[in-house]
CSV table of C-alpha atoms in Angstrom, one decimal:
chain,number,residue,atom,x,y,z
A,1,UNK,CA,-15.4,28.9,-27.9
A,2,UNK,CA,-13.7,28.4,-24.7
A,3,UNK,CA,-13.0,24.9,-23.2
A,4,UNK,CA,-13.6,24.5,-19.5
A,5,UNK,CA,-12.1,22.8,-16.6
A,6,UNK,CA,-14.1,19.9,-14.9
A,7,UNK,CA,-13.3,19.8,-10.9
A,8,UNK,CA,-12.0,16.6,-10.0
A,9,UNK,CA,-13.7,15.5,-7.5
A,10,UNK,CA,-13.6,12.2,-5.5
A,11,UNK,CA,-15.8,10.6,-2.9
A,12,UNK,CA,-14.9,11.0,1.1
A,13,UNK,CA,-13.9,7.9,1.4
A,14,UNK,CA,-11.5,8.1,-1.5
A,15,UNK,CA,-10.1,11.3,0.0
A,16,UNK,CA,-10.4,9.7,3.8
A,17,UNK,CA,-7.9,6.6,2.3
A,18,UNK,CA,-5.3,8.9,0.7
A,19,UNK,CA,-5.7,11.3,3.8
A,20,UNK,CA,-4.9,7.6,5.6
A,21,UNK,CA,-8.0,8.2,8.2
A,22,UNK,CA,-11.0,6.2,9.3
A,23,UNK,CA,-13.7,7.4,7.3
A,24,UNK,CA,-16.1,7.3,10.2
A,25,UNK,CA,-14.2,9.0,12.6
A,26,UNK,CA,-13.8,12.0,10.3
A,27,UNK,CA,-16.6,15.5,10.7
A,28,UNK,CA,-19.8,15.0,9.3
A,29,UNK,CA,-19.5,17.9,6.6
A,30,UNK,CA,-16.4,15.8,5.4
A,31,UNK,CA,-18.4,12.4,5.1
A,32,UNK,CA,-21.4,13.8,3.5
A,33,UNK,CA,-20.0,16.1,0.7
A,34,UNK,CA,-17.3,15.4,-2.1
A,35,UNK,CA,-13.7,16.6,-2.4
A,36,UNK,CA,-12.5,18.1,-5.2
A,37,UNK,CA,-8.7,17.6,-5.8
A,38,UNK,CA,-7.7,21.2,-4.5
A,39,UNK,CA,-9.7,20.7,-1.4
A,40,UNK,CA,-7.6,17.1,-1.3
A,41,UNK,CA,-4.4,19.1,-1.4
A,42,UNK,CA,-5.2,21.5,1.0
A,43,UNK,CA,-5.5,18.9,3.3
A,44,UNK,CA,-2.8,17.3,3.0
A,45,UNK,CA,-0.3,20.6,3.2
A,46,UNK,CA,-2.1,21.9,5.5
A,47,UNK,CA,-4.1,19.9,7.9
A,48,UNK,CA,-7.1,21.1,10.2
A,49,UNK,CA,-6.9,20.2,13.5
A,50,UNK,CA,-9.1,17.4,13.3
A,51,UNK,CA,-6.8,16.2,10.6
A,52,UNK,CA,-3.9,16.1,12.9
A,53,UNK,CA,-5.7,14.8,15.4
A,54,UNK,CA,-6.8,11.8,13.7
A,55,UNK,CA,-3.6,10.8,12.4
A,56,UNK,CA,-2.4,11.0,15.6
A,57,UNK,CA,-4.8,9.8,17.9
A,58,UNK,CA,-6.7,7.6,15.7
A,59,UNK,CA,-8.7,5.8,15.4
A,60,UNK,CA,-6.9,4.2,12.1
A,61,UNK,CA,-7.8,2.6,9.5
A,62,UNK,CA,-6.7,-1.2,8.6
A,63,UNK,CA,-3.6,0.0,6.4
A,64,UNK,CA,-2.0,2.0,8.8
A,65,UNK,CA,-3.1,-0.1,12.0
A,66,UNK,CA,-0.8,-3.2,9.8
A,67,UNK,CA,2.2,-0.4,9.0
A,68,UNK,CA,2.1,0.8,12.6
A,69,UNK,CA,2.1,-3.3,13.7
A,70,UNK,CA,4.5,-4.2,11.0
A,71,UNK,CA,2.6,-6.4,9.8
A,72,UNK,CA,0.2,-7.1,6.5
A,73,UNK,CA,-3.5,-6.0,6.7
A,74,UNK,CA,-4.6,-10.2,5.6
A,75,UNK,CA,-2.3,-10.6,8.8
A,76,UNK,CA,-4.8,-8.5,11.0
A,77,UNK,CA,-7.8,-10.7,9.1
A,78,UNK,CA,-5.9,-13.7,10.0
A,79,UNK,CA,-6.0,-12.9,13.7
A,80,UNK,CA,-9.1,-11.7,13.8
A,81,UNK,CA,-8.2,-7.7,14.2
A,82,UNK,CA,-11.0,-6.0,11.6
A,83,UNK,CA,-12.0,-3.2,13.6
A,84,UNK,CA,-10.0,0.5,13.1
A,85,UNK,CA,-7.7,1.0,16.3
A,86,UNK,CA,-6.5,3.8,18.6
A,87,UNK,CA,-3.0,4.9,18.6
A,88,UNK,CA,-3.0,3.9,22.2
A,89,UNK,CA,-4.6,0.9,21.3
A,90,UNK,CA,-1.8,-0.2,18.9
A,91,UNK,CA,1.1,0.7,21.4
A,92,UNK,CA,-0.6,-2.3,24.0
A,93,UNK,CA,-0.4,-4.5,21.1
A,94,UNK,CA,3.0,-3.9,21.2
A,95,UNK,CA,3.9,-3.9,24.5
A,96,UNK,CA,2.0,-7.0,24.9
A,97,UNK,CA,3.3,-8.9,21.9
A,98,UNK,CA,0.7,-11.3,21.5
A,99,UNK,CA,1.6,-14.6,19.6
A,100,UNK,CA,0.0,-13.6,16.8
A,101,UNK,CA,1.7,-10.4,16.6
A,102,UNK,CA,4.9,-12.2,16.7
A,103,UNK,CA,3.8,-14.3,14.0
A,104,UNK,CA,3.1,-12.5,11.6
A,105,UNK,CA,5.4,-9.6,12.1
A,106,UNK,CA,7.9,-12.7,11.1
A,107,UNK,CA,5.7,-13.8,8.1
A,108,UNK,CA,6.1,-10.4,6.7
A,109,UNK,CA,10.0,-10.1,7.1
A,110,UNK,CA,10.2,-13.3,5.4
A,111,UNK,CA,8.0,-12.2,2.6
A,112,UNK,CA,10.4,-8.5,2.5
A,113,UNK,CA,13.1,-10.9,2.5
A,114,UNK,CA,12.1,-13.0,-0.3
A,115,UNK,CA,10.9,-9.9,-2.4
A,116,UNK,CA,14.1,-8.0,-1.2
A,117,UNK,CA,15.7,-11.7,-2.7
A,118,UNK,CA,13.7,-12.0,-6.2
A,119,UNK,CA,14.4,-8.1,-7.3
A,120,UNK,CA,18.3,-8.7,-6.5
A,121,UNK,CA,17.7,-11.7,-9.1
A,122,UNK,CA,16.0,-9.6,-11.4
A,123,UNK,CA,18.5,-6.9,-11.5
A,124,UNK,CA,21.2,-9.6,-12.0
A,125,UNK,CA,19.6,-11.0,-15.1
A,126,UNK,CA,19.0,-7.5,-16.3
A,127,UNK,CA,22.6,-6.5,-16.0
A,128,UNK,CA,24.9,-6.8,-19.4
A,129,UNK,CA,27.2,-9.2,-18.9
A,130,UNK,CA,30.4,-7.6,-18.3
């Protein structure tokens, strides 16, 4: 009796999110079918051209629009940005540097700065005393 394998597979828009593209904006064969965990890889060391191009070009989904901004994704909620963006989108934002943008760019490097703050706690109460 010999055991075998089950493909993993996942559904495009779990593959489009660790791929970090907009769902919609990928092929139509991609959307409509399933990827199996090889097919994931393959991706991702390789790219197709429409790969590259997406991550380039965009449009991008919510995560990477709020990396790319330097700022959370509830920070793009909270100023009303819910739609996925273009790469050259995202560069206006930051050459414009609305208030918003400001804002919360500053709310995040306060909350780094208090997470940076709370681990250096934590590893000081870890540490033997000496």
């Amino acid at each position: 009796m010999s055991s075998q394998q089950s493909t993993q597979t996942m559904k495009p828009a779990t593959a489009a999110k660790k791929l970090g593209v907009y769902l919609p904006a990928t092929p139509a064969e991609f959307q409509q079918g399933v990827v199996t965990r090889a097919e994931l890889n393959e991706l991702q060391a390789d790219p197709p051209e429409w790969l590259r191009a997406l991550r380039a070009d965009g449009p991008h989904p919510r995560p990477v629009v709020a990396a790319k901004l330097g700022v959370s994704v509830s920070g793009l909620a909270r100023a009303g940005v819910t739609e996925a963006l273009t790469t050259e989108q995202i560069e206006a934002l930051k050459q414009e540097r609305p208030e918003w943008l400001e804002k919360e760019r500053a709310t995040q490097a306060e909350v780094r700065k208090e997470g940076a703050r709370l681990k250096s706690l934590k590893k000081e109460k870890d540490a033997p005393d000496a």
